[in-house]
PDB file of C-alpha atoms in Angstrom:
ATOM      1  CA  MET A   1      -6.923 -29.956  15.458  1.00 75.00           C
ATOM      2  CA  ASN A   2      -7.552 -28.117  18.437  1.00 82.00           C
ATOM      3  CA  LYS A   3      -5.447 -24.572  18.680  1.00 81.00           C
ATOM      4  CA  ASN A   4      -2.990 -26.048  20.537  1.00 84.00           C
ATOM      5  CA  GLN A   5      -1.964 -28.312  18.293  1.00 86.00           C
ATOM      6  CA  GLU A   6      -1.706 -25.592  14.973  1.00 88.00           C
ATOM      7  CA  HIS A   7       0.776 -24.438  16.958  1.00 90.00           C
ATOM      8  CA  LEU A   8       3.170 -26.795  17.185  1.00 90.00           C
ATOM      9  CA  LEU A   9       2.316 -28.319  13.659  1.00 91.00           C
ATOM     10  CA  VAL A  10       2.959 -24.844  12.241  1.00 91.00           C
ATOM     11  CA  LYS A  11       6.522 -24.005  15.049  1.00 92.00           C
ATOM     12  CA  SER A  12       7.308 -27.647  13.613  1.00 92.00           C
ATOM     13  CA  LEU A  13       7.473 -26.217   9.811  1.00 92.00           C
ATOM     14  CA  LEU A  14       9.537 -23.017  10.550  1.00 92.00           C
ATOM     15  CA  ASN A  15      11.344 -24.951  13.024  1.00 90.00           C
ATOM     16  CA  GLU A  16      10.844 -23.150  15.973  1.00 89.00           C
ATOM     17  CA  THR A  17       9.783 -26.258  18.386  1.00 87.00           C
ATOM     18  CA  ARG A  18      11.622 -26.512  21.252  1.00 88.00           C
ATOM     19  CA  GLN A  19      12.216 -28.656  22.679  1.00 86.00           C
ATOM     20  CA  ALA A  20       9.730 -30.063  25.155  1.00 85.00           C
ATOM     21  CA  GLU A  21       7.517 -29.509  22.231  1.00 88.00           C
ATOM     22  CA  GLU A  22       8.875 -31.995  20.444  1.00 88.00           C
ATOM     23  CA  GLU A  23       7.615 -35.328  21.939  1.00 88.00           C
ATOM     24  CA  GLN A  24       4.277 -33.541  22.351  1.00 88.00           C
ATOM     25  CA  LEU A  25       5.464 -32.758  17.876  1.00 88.00           C
ATOM     26  CA  THR A  26       5.976 -36.922  18.297  1.00 90.00           C
ATOM     27  CA  HIS A  27       2.633 -37.700  19.833  1.00 88.00           C
ATOM     28  CA  LEU A  28       0.660 -35.798  17.190  1.00 88.00           C
ATOM     29  CA  LEU A  29       2.479 -37.007  14.003  1.00 88.00           C
ATOM     30  CA  THR A  30       2.016 -40.475  15.277  1.00 89.00           C
ATOM     31  CA  SER A  31      -1.465 -40.403  16.322  1.00 88.00           C
ATOM     32  CA  ASN A  32      -3.656 -37.986  14.003  1.00 86.00           C
ATOM     33  CA  THR A  33      -2.555 -38.700  10.408  1.00 88.00           C
ATOM     34  CA  HIS A  34      -4.892 -35.207   8.755  1.00 87.00           C
ATOM     35  CA  ALA A  35      -1.854 -33.463  11.154  1.00 89.00           C
ATOM     36  CA  ILE A  36       0.745 -35.638   8.905  1.00 90.00           C
ATOM     37  CA  ASP A  37      -1.008 -34.887   5.998  1.00 89.00           C
ATOM     38  CA  SER A  38      -1.334 -31.101   6.877  1.00 89.00           C
ATOM     39  CA  LEU A  39       2.361 -30.813   7.898  1.00 91.00           C
ATOM     40  CA  ASN A  40       3.729 -32.733   4.497  1.00 91.00           C
ATOM     41  CA  ASP A  41       0.969 -30.140   2.326  1.00 91.00           C
ATOM     42  CA  TRP A  42       2.076 -26.691   3.772  1.00 92.00           C
ATOM     43  CA  LYS A  43       6.426 -28.318   3.515  1.00 93.00           C
ATOM     44  CA  LYS A  44       5.222 -28.628  -0.149  1.00 91.00           C
ATOM     45  CA  ILE A  45       3.523 -24.871  -0.218  1.00 92.00           C
ATOM     46  CA  TYR A  46       5.612 -23.506   1.909  1.00 93.00           C
ATOM     47  CA  LEU A  47       8.783 -24.908  -0.649  1.00 91.00           C
ATOM     48  CA  LEU A  48       6.450 -22.480  -3.836  1.00 89.00           C
ATOM     49  CA  LEU A  49       6.088 -19.680  -1.259  1.00 91.00           C
ATOM     50  CA  GLN A  50       9.906 -19.918  -0.795  1.00 89.00           C
ATOM     51  CA  ASN A  51       9.887 -19.695  -5.133  1.00 87.00           C
ATOM     52  CA  PHE A  52       7.446 -17.149  -5.583  1.00 88.00           C
ATOM     53  CA  ASN A  53       9.037 -15.118  -7.650  1.00 88.00           C
ATOM     54  CA  PRO A  54       7.056 -12.349  -9.817  1.00 90.00           C
ATOM     55  CA  GLN A  55       7.877  -8.569 -11.168  1.00 90.00           C
ATOM     56  CA  PHE A  56       6.829  -5.974 -12.319  1.00 93.00           C
ATOM     57  CA  SER A  57       7.208  -4.835 -15.707  1.00 92.00           C
ATOM     58  CA  ARG A  58       9.770  -4.444 -17.552  1.00 91.00           C
ATOM     59  CA  TYR A  59       9.801   0.022 -18.001  1.00 93.00           C
ATOM     60  CA  PHE A  60       9.073  -0.070 -13.731  1.00 94.00           C
ATOM     61  CA  ILE A  61      11.505   2.178 -12.379  1.00 94.00           C
ATOM     62  CA  LYS A  62      11.299   4.472 -15.955  1.00 95.00           C
ATOM     63  CA  HIS A  63       7.713   4.874 -15.069  1.00 94.00           C
ATOM     64  CA  THR A  64       8.464   5.335 -11.248  1.00 95.00           C
ATOM     65  CA  LEU A  65      10.401   7.827 -12.242  1.00 94.00           C
ATOM     66  CA  ASN A  66       8.046   9.111 -14.427  1.00 94.00           C
ATOM     67  CA  ARG A  67       4.881   9.244 -11.641  1.00 93.00           C
ATOM     68  CA  LEU A  68       7.878  11.151  -9.140  1.00 92.00           C
ATOM     69  CA  ALA A  69       8.085  14.078 -11.820  1.00 92.00           C
ATOM     70  CA  HIS A  70       4.500  14.335 -12.782  1.00 93.00           C
ATOM     71  CA  GLN A  71       4.145  14.896  -9.174  1.00 90.00           C
ATOM     72  CA  ARG A  72       6.768  17.162  -8.177  1.00 90.00           C
ATOM     73  CA  LEU A  73       4.956  18.994 -11.366  1.00 93.00           C
ATOM     74  CA  ILE A  74       1.747  19.337  -9.905  1.00 94.00           C
ATOM     75  CA  GLN A  75       3.708  20.301  -6.468  1.00 91.00           C
ATOM     76  CA  GLN A  76       5.522  23.331  -7.574  1.00 93.00           C
ATOM     77  CA  THR A  77       2.644  24.146  -9.597  1.00 94.00           C
ATOM     78  CA  GLN A  78       0.076  24.556  -6.718  1.00 95.00           C
ATOM     79  CA  ARG A  79       3.683  26.223  -5.524  1.00 94.00           C
ATOM     80  CA  ASP A  80       3.732  28.779  -7.260  1.00 95.00           C
ATOM     81  CA  LEU A  81      -0.714  29.433  -7.768  1.00 96.00           C
ATOM     82  CA  TYR A  82      -0.344  29.757  -3.702  1.00 96.00           C
ATOM     83  CA  LYS A  83       2.503  32.349  -4.694  1.00 96.00           C
ATOM     84  CA  TRP A  84       0.532  34.135  -7.400  1.00 95.00           C
ATOM     85  CA  MET A  85      -2.324  33.825  -4.262  1.00 96.00           C
ATOM     86  CA  LEU A  86      -0.933  35.862  -1.977  1.00 96.00           C
ATOM     87  CA  ARG A  87       0.748  38.386  -4.323  1.00 96.00           C
ATOM     88  CA  LEU A  88      -2.617  39.257  -4.778  1.00 96.00           C
ATOM     89  CA  SER A  89      -4.611  39.331  -1.917  1.00 96.00           C
ATOM     90  CA  MET A  90      -1.660  41.368  -1.102  1.00 96.00           C
ATOM     91  CA  SER A  91      -2.136  43.744  -3.528  1.00 96.00           C
ATOM     92  CA  ALA A  92      -5.722  44.358  -2.523  1.00 96.00           C
ATOM     93  CA  VAL A  93      -5.139  44.591   1.014  1.00 96.00           C
ATOM     94  CA  ALA A  94      -2.656  47.332   0.469  1.00 95.00           C
ATOM     95  CA  ALA A  95      -4.876  49.062  -2.418  1.00 94.00           C
ATOM     96  CA  VAL A  96      -8.094  49.260  -0.254  1.00 92.00           C
ATOM     97  CA  PHE A  97      -5.747  49.905   2.745  1.00 92.00           C
ATOM     98  CA  LEU A  98      -4.874  53.293   0.100  1.00 93.00           C
ATOM     99  CA  LEU A  99      -8.601  53.918  -0.627  1.00 88.00           C
ATOM    100  CA  LEU A 100      -8.958  54.132   2.350  1.00 88.00           C
ATOM    101  CA  MET A 101      -6.062  56.643   3.684  1.00 88.00           C
ATOM    102  CA  TYR A 102      -7.350  58.686   0.644  1.00 87.00           C
ATOM    103  CA  VAL A 103     -10.739  59.199   1.771  1.00 83.00           C
ATOM    104  CA  ILE A 104      -9.855  59.682   5.737  1.00 84.00           C
ATOM    105  CA  TRP A 105      -7.473  62.008   3.835  1.00 84.00           C
ATOM    106  CA  GLN A 106      -9.936  63.946   1.874  1.00 80.00           C
ATOM    107  CA  GLU A 107     -13.299  63.888   4.235  1.00 77.00           C
ATOM    108  CA  ASN A 108     -10.897  64.241   7.322  1.00 78.00           C
ATOM    109  CA  SER A 109     -14.201  60.535   8.151  1.00 76.00           C
ATOM    110  CA  LEU A 110     -14.837  57.705   7.231  1.00 76.00           C
ATOM    111  CA  SER A 111     -18.254  57.270   5.727  1.00 77.00           C
ATOM    112  CA  ILE A 112     -20.167  55.240   3.457  1.00 76.00           C
ATOM    113  CA  ASP A 113     -20.763  58.017   0.684  1.00 74.00           C
ATOM    114  CA  GLY A 114     -17.023  58.796   1.801  1.00 72.00           C
ATOM    115  CA  LEU A 115     -15.798  55.375  -0.067  1.00 72.00           C
ATOM    116  CA  LEU A 116     -18.765  55.512  -2.735  1.00 74.00           C
ATOM    117  CA  GLY A 117     -17.195  59.171  -3.709  1.00 71.00           C
ATOM    118  CA  ILE A 118     -20.380  60.707  -3.717  1.00 70.00           C
ATOM    119  CA  THR A 119     -20.270  63.042  -0.316  1.00 69.00           C
ATOM    120  CA  ASN A 120     -20.989  66.310  -2.330  1.00 69.00           C
ATOM    121  CA  LEU A 121     -23.193  65.740  -4.162  1.00 65.00           C
ATOM    122  CA  TRP A 122     -26.901  67.371  -4.521  1.00 65.00           C
ATOM    123  CA  SER A 123     -29.220  65.415  -4.653  1.00 62.00           C
ATOM    124  CA  GLY A 124     -30.258  67.681  -8.376  1.00 65.00           C
ATOM    125  CA  ASP A 125     -26.941  65.843  -9.397  1.00 65.00           C
ATOM    126  CA  PHE A 126     -28.417  62.840 -10.919  1.00 65.00           C
ATOM    127  CA  THR A 127     -31.674  64.302 -13.190  1.00 68.00           C
ATOM    128  CA  ASN A 128     -29.321  67.060 -14.274  1.00 70.00           C
ATOM    129  CA  LEU A 129     -26.976  64.404 -15.811  1.00 67.00           C
ATOM    130  CA  LEU A 130     -29.475  62.812 -17.296  1.00 70.00           C
ATOM    131  CA  ALA A 131     -30.988  66.230 -19.171  1.00 70.00           C
ATOM    132  CA  ASN A 132     -28.024  66.939 -21.215  1.00 63.00           C
ATOM    133  CA  TYR A 133     -28.327  63.992 -22.666  1.00 60.00           C
TER     134      TYR A 133
ATOM    135  CA  MET B   1      20.172   9.662   0.251  1.00 55.00           C
ATOM    136  CA  GLN B   2      18.556  12.112   2.413  1.00 48.00           C
ATOM    137  CA  ARG B   3      19.504  15.053  -0.195  1.00 52.00           C
ATOM    138  CA  GLY B   4      16.932  13.566  -2.425  1.00 57.00           C
ATOM    139  CA  ASP B   5      19.534  12.716  -4.640  1.00 78.00           C
ATOM    140  CA  GLU B   6      16.993  10.818  -8.145  1.00 83.00           C
ATOM    141  CA  GLN B   7      20.136   8.439  -8.879  1.00 88.00           C
ATOM    142  CA  ALA B   8      19.734   7.106  -5.508  1.00 89.00           C
ATOM    143  CA  LEU B   9      16.092   6.452  -5.779  1.00 90.00           C
ATOM    144  CA  VAL B  10      17.142   4.419  -8.896  1.00 93.00           C
ATOM    145  CA  GLU B  11      19.006   2.360  -6.774  1.00 93.00           C
ATOM    146  CA  ILE B  12      17.392   1.868  -4.459  1.00 93.00           C
ATOM    147  CA  ILE B  13      14.223   0.375  -6.278  1.00 95.00           C
ATOM    148  CA  ARG B  14      16.579  -1.330  -8.280  1.00 95.00           C
ATOM    149  CA  ARG B  15      17.892  -3.029  -4.810  1.00 95.00           C
ATOM    150  CA  TYR B  16      13.641  -3.621  -3.564  1.00 96.00           C
ATOM    151  CA  GLU B  17      11.794  -4.087  -6.711  1.00 96.00           C
ATOM    152  CA  THR B  18      11.708  -8.040  -6.334  1.00 95.00           C
ATOM    153  CA  MET B  19      10.945  -7.574  -2.646  1.00 96.00           C
ATOM    154  CA  ILE B  20       8.017  -5.380  -3.502  1.00 97.00           C
ATOM    155  CA  ALA B  21       7.144  -6.931  -6.477  1.00 95.00           C
ATOM    156  CA  ARG B  22       6.681  -9.785  -4.128  1.00 95.00           C
ATOM    157  CA  ILE B  23       4.796  -8.446  -1.435  1.00 96.00           C
ATOM    158  CA  VAL B  24       2.530  -6.322  -3.382  1.00 95.00           C
ATOM    159  CA  ILE B  25       1.506  -8.840  -5.915  1.00 94.00           C
ATOM    160  CA  GLY B  26       0.923 -11.370  -3.714  1.00 93.00           C
ATOM    161  CA  MET B  27      -1.451  -9.520  -2.352  1.00 94.00           C
ATOM    162  CA  LEU B  28      -3.366  -8.075  -4.417  1.00 93.00           C
ATOM    163  CA  GLY B  29      -2.364 -10.256  -7.464  1.00 90.00           C
ATOM    164  CA  ASN B  30      -0.813  -9.644 -10.621  1.00 87.00           C
ATOM    165  CA  THR B  31      -2.910  -6.702 -11.964  1.00 88.00           C
ATOM    166  CA  ALA B  32      -2.000  -2.793 -12.591  1.00 89.00           C
ATOM    167  CA  GLU B  33      -2.933  -1.651  -9.563  1.00 92.00           C
ATOM    168  CA  ALA B  34      -0.108  -3.855  -8.409  1.00 94.00           C
ATOM    169  CA  GLU B  35       2.262  -2.572  -9.910  1.00 95.00           C
ATOM    170  CA  ASP B  36       0.602   1.275  -9.010  1.00 95.00           C
ATOM    171  CA  VAL B  37       1.354   0.315  -5.444  1.00 96.00           C
ATOM    172  CA  GLY B  38       4.995  -0.519  -5.657  1.00 96.00           C
ATOM    173  CA  GLN B  39       5.246   2.443  -7.482  1.00 96.00           C
ATOM    174  CA  GLU B  40       2.723   4.730  -4.989  1.00 96.00           C
ATOM    175  CA  THR B  41       5.866   2.478  -2.128  1.00 96.00           C
ATOM    176  CA  PHE B  42       9.377   3.579  -4.193  1.00 95.00           C
ATOM    177  CA  LEU B  43       7.628   7.477  -4.099  1.00 94.00           C
ATOM    178  CA  ARG B  44       5.822   7.353  -0.373  1.00 94.00           C
ATOM    179  CA  PHE B  45       9.270   6.563   1.825  1.00 93.00           C
ATOM    180  CA  TRP B  46      10.702   9.100  -1.128  1.00 91.00           C
ATOM    181  CA  GLN B  47       8.618  11.465  -0.454  1.00 88.00           C
ATOM    182  CA  SER B  48       9.026  10.572   3.894  1.00 86.00           C
ATOM    183  CA  VAL B  49      13.382  10.572   3.612  1.00 81.00           C
ATOM    184  CA  GLY B  50      13.807  12.695   4.960  1.00 72.00           C
ATOM    185  CA  THR B  51      12.230  11.097   8.346  1.00 71.00           C
ATOM    186  CA  TYR B  52      13.537   8.277   7.973  1.00 67.00           C
ATOM    187  CA  ARG B  53      14.831   7.044  11.101  1.00 67.00           C
ATOM    188  CA  TYR B  54      18.025   4.898  10.524  1.00 65.00           C
ATOM    189  CA  GLU B  55      17.651   2.380  12.978  1.00 64.00           C
ATOM    190  CA  ALA B  56      14.539   0.728  11.424  1.00 71.00           C
ATOM    191  CA  LYS B  57      16.370  -0.882   7.708  1.00 85.00           C
ATOM    192  CA  VAL B  58      15.340   0.224   4.546  1.00 89.00           C
ATOM    193  CA  SER B  59      13.446  -2.732   3.952  1.00 92.00           C
ATOM    194  CA  THR B  60      11.887  -3.340   6.710  1.00 91.00           C
ATOM    195  CA  PHE B  61      10.043   0.669   6.263  1.00 91.00           C
ATOM    196  CA  LEU B  62       9.541  -0.420   2.305  1.00 94.00           C
ATOM    197  CA  THR B  63       7.692  -2.595   3.449  1.00 95.00           C
ATOM    198  CA  ARG B  64       5.501  -2.196   6.050  1.00 94.00           C
ATOM    199  CA  ILE B  65       4.327   0.911   3.202  1.00 95.00           C
ATOM    200  CA  ALA B  66       3.836  -1.852   1.156  1.00 96.00           C
ATOM    201  CA  ILE B  67       1.391  -4.169   3.701  1.00 96.00           C
ATOM    202  CA  ASN B  68      -0.405  -0.337   4.043  1.00 95.00           C
ATOM    203  CA  LEU B  69      -0.781   1.134   1.024  1.00 96.00           C
ATOM    204  CA  SER B  70      -1.592  -2.415  -0.412  1.00 95.00           C
ATOM    205  CA  ILE B  71      -4.169  -3.365   2.933  1.00 94.00           C
ATOM    206  CA  ASN B  72      -5.443   0.476   1.775  1.00 95.00           C
ATOM    207  CA  GLU B  73      -5.894  -1.288  -2.082  1.00 94.00           C
ATOM    208  CA  LEU B  74      -7.367  -4.198  -1.137  1.00 92.00           C
ATOM    209  CA  ARG B  75     -10.454  -1.668   0.712  1.00 91.00           C
ATOM    210  CA  ARG B  76     -11.005   0.710  -2.376  1.00 89.00           C
ATOM    211  CA  ARG B  77     -11.505  -2.652  -4.511  1.00 85.00           C
ATOM    212  CA  LYS B  78     -13.971  -4.028  -1.743  1.00 81.00           C
ATOM    213  CA  ASN B  79     -16.210  -0.767  -1.583  1.00 81.00           C
ATOM    214  CA  ARG B  80     -15.731  -0.408  -5.990  1.00 76.00           C
ATOM    215  CA  TYR B  81     -17.253  -3.977  -6.510  1.00 70.00           C
ATOM    216  CA  ALA B  82     -19.005  -4.988  -4.046  1.00 68.00           C
ATOM    217  CA  TRP B  83     -21.674  -5.348  -6.709  1.00 64.00           C
ATOM    218  CA  LEU B  84     -19.771  -7.651  -8.222  1.00 61.00           C
ATOM    219  CA  GLU B  85     -19.871 -10.195  -5.692  1.00 57.00           C
ATOM    220  CA  LEU B  86     -23.538  -9.559  -5.549  1.00 56.00           C
ATOM    221  CA  THR B  87     -24.303 -10.758  -8.767  1.00 54.00           C
ATOM    222  CA  ASP B  88     -20.944 -12.889  -9.171  1.00 51.00           C
ATOM    223  CA  ASP B  89     -21.706 -16.268  -7.364  1.00 48.00           C
ATOM    224  CA  LYS B  90     -19.477 -18.405  -9.678  1.00 48.00           C
ATOM    225  CA  PRO B  91     -17.610 -20.810  -8.017  1.00 43.00           C
ATOM    226  CA  ILE B  92     -13.229 -19.868  -8.483  1.00 42.00           C
ATOM    227  CA  GLN B  93     -11.734 -21.565 -11.371  1.00 42.00           C
ATOM    228  CA  TYR B  94      -8.381 -22.406  -9.953  1.00 39.00           C
ATOM    229  CA  GLU B  95      -5.343 -23.514 -12.746  1.00 42.00           C
ATOM    230  CA  PHE B  96      -3.277 -25.530 -10.317  1.00 42.00           C
ATOM    231  CA  THR B  97      -2.794 -28.922 -10.840  1.00 43.00           C
ATOM    232  CA  ASP B  98      -0.149 -30.547  -8.784  1.00 48.00           C
ATOM    233  CA  PRO B  99       1.779 -28.789  -5.748  1.00 46.00           C
ATOM    234  CA  GLN B 100       5.059 -30.716  -6.446  1.00 49.00           C
ATOM    235  CA  ASP B 101       5.346 -30.750 -10.005  1.00 50.00           C
ATOM    236  CA  ALA B 102       3.860 -27.412 -10.535  1.00 44.00           C
ATOM    237  CA  PHE B 103       7.691 -26.505  -8.647  1.00 44.00           C
ATOM    238  CA  GLN B 104       9.294 -26.790 -12.046  1.00 48.00           C
ATOM    239  CA  GLN B 105       6.628 -25.277 -13.898  1.00 47.00           C
ATOM    240  CA  ALA B 106       7.096 -21.513 -15.139  1.00 47.00           C
ATOM    241  CA  ASP B 107       3.541 -20.197 -14.513  1.00 66.00           C
ATOM    242  CA  VAL B 108       3.702 -21.724 -10.962  1.00 74.00           C
ATOM    243  CA  THR B 109       3.994 -17.447  -9.525  1.00 79.00           C
ATOM    244  CA  ASP B 110       0.777 -16.791 -11.322  1.00 77.00           C
ATOM    245  CA  GLN B 111      -0.657 -19.886  -9.156  1.00 79.00           C
ATOM    246  CA  ILE B 112       1.179 -19.255  -5.746  1.00 84.00           C
ATOM    247  CA  THR B 113      -0.532 -15.058  -6.223  1.00 86.00           C
ATOM    248  CA  HIS B 114      -4.201 -17.018  -7.551  1.00 86.00           C
ATOM    249  CA  ALA B 115      -4.382 -19.050  -4.337  1.00 89.00           C
ATOM    250  CA  LEU B 116      -2.262 -16.438  -1.615  1.00 91.00           C
ATOM    251  CA  THR B 117      -5.006 -13.805  -3.386  1.00 89.00           C
ATOM    252  CA  HIS B 118      -8.043 -16.129  -2.880  1.00 90.00           C
ATOM    253  CA  ILE B 119      -7.135 -16.596   1.612  1.00 93.00           C
ATOM    254  CA  GLN B 120      -8.076 -13.754   3.643  1.00 93.00           C
ATOM    255  CA  THR B 121      -5.971  -9.868   3.670  1.00 93.00           C
ATOM    256  CA  ASP B 122      -5.249 -11.241   6.986  1.00 94.00           C
ATOM    257  CA  GLN B 123      -3.658 -14.376   6.809  1.00 95.00           C
ATOM    258  CA  ARG B 124      -2.004 -13.294   3.397  1.00 95.00           C
ATOM    259  CA  VAL B 125      -0.465 -10.491   4.940  1.00 96.00           C
ATOM    260  CA  VAL B 126       1.022 -12.427   7.671  1.00 96.00           C
ATOM    261  CA  VAL B 127       1.983 -15.327   4.698  1.00 96.00           C
ATOM    262  CA  ILE B 128       3.750 -12.829   2.188  1.00 96.00           C
ATOM    263  CA  LEU B 129       5.687 -11.298   5.591  1.00 96.00           C
ATOM    264  CA  ARG B 130       6.537 -14.830   7.805  1.00 96.00           C
ATOM    265  CA  LEU B 131       6.431 -17.331   4.568  1.00 95.00           C
ATOM    266  CA  ILE B 132       7.459 -15.428   0.816  1.00 94.00           C
ATOM    267  CA  GLU B 133      10.158 -12.301   3.004  1.00 94.00           C
ATOM    268  CA  GLY B 134      11.326 -14.645   6.079  1.00 93.00           C
ATOM    269  CA  TYR B 135      10.701 -12.095   8.733  1.00 94.00           C
ATOM    270  CA  SER B 136      10.774 -13.859  11.756  1.00 94.00           C
ATOM    271  CA  THR B 137       7.589 -15.039  13.961  1.00 94.00           C
ATOM    272  CA  ARG B 138       8.749 -11.942  16.630  1.00 94.00           C
ATOM    273  CA  GLU B 139       9.720  -9.529  13.824  1.00 94.00           C
ATOM    274  CA  THR B 140       5.839 -10.251  11.871  1.00 95.00           C
ATOM    275  CA  ALA B 141       4.226  -9.898  15.207  1.00 95.00           C
ATOM    276  CA  ASP B 142       5.231  -7.051  15.583  1.00 93.00           C
ATOM    277  CA  MET B 143       5.557  -5.290  12.976  1.00 92.00           C
ATOM    278  CA  LEU B 144       1.763  -5.950  12.474  1.00 93.00           C
ATOM    279  CA  GLY B 145       1.208  -5.259  15.892  1.00 94.00           C
ATOM    280  CA  ILE B 146      -0.333  -8.804  16.792  1.00 95.00           C
ATOM    281  CA  PRO B 147       0.798 -11.482  19.811  1.00 95.00           C
ATOM    282  CA  LEU B 148       2.596 -14.635  18.619  1.00 93.00           C
ATOM    283  CA  GLY B 149      -0.113 -17.076  18.734  1.00 92.00           C
ATOM    284  CA  THR B 150      -1.887 -14.453  16.530  1.00 95.00           C
ATOM    285  CA  VAL B 151       1.068 -14.971  14.120  1.00 95.00           C
ATOM    286  CA  LEU B 152       0.520 -18.554  14.150  1.00 94.00           C
ATOM    287  CA  SER B 153      -3.150 -19.602  14.269  1.00 94.00           C
ATOM    288  CA  ARG B 154      -2.633 -16.918  10.901  1.00 95.00           C
ATOM    289  CA  LEU B 155      -0.135 -18.883   9.206  1.00 95.00           C
ATOM    290  CA  SER B 156      -1.839 -22.031  10.307  1.00 94.00           C
ATOM    291  CA  ARG B 157      -5.617 -20.993   8.764  1.00 94.00           C
ATOM    292  CA  GLY B 158      -3.887 -19.637   5.348  1.00 95.00           C
ATOM    293  CA  LEU B 159      -2.015 -22.684   5.073  1.00 94.00           C
ATOM    294  CA  GLU B 160      -4.996 -24.658   5.563  1.00 92.00           C
ATOM    295  CA  LYS B 161      -6.535 -22.848   3.152  1.00 93.00           C
ATOM    296  CA  MET B 162      -4.152 -22.897   0.639  1.00 92.00           C
ATOM    297  CA  ARG B 163      -4.017 -25.920   0.508  1.00 90.00           C
ATOM    298  CA  LYS B 164      -7.575 -27.206   0.199  1.00 88.00           C
ATOM    299  CA  ILE B 165      -7.490 -24.435  -2.712  1.00 88.00           C
ATOM    300  CA  LEU B 166      -4.594 -26.401  -4.337  1.00 79.00           C
ATOM    301  CA  ARG B 167      -6.427 -29.791  -3.549  1.00 78.00           C
ATOM    302  CA  ASN B 168      -9.493 -28.984  -5.119  1.00 75.00           C
ATOM    303  CA  THR B 169      -7.878 -27.753  -8.473  1.00 64.00           C
ATOM    304  CA  GLU B 170      -5.833 -31.152  -8.187  1.00 62.00           C
ATOM    305  CA  GLN B 171      -8.712 -32.784  -8.070  1.00 62.00           C
ATOM    306  CA  GLN B 172     -10.682 -31.183 -11.396  1.00 61.00           C
TER     307      GLN B 172
END
């Protein structure tokens, strides 16, 4: 069977043949036994498919709701974690800012030594510190 | 519904569970993954309720989600079990006997699922939407973004493949 004939058979199965196609279909079904066999079997299969009625398990709704609750819990945990990280990072930024302000206020400048708190440290201080122990 | 009321979700699941089961089990077979995808379909729908446009039917919206998730699952499965296909080349044993008698058998669902899951994915989607769910040929074409002729071709090839599968088992 060619493509047009296949389409014609499917249309016949679905009752979608137009008036003009009826004649072609009749001709096809009278001249081609394979087409008749196919159409008859397709009709049986169509009938079976229309009665195809599988079911999910009886706990399907319960499982879906559990899954929804689980998803909500995960989303809530992610939101809480994000909020906590945001708070932590904001506190860290505030602490750094305060440290910088303090260093500038104390030293009137911003230097690495100032940040490390060793601006007024003499070179002998480490030796003295160690000697005291 | 847009307030996210859980009772509304339960109502949606009750109303569309059977439809989604037909689509998802038809696509993936009666497996644990099918139930997972079914659950995920409703959860995705629920998450997108805020953006849901009322021009589309709930059933159409759910169908699209179910089809997309099933195709994704099939891709994952293909990657996951690719090595199995290399080692297992035994012919598939079908249990189908006679389509006419099988209509009255209790396990007809399993047999149809079996036949469905052994046709190509693109043909399976069209068979499910057009022949099982009853969408029109135009709606099926629009939903999948393919021409009408392609829907008809996939239907004829899918049905022919299913016919061969069922015939083979009839002879066994």
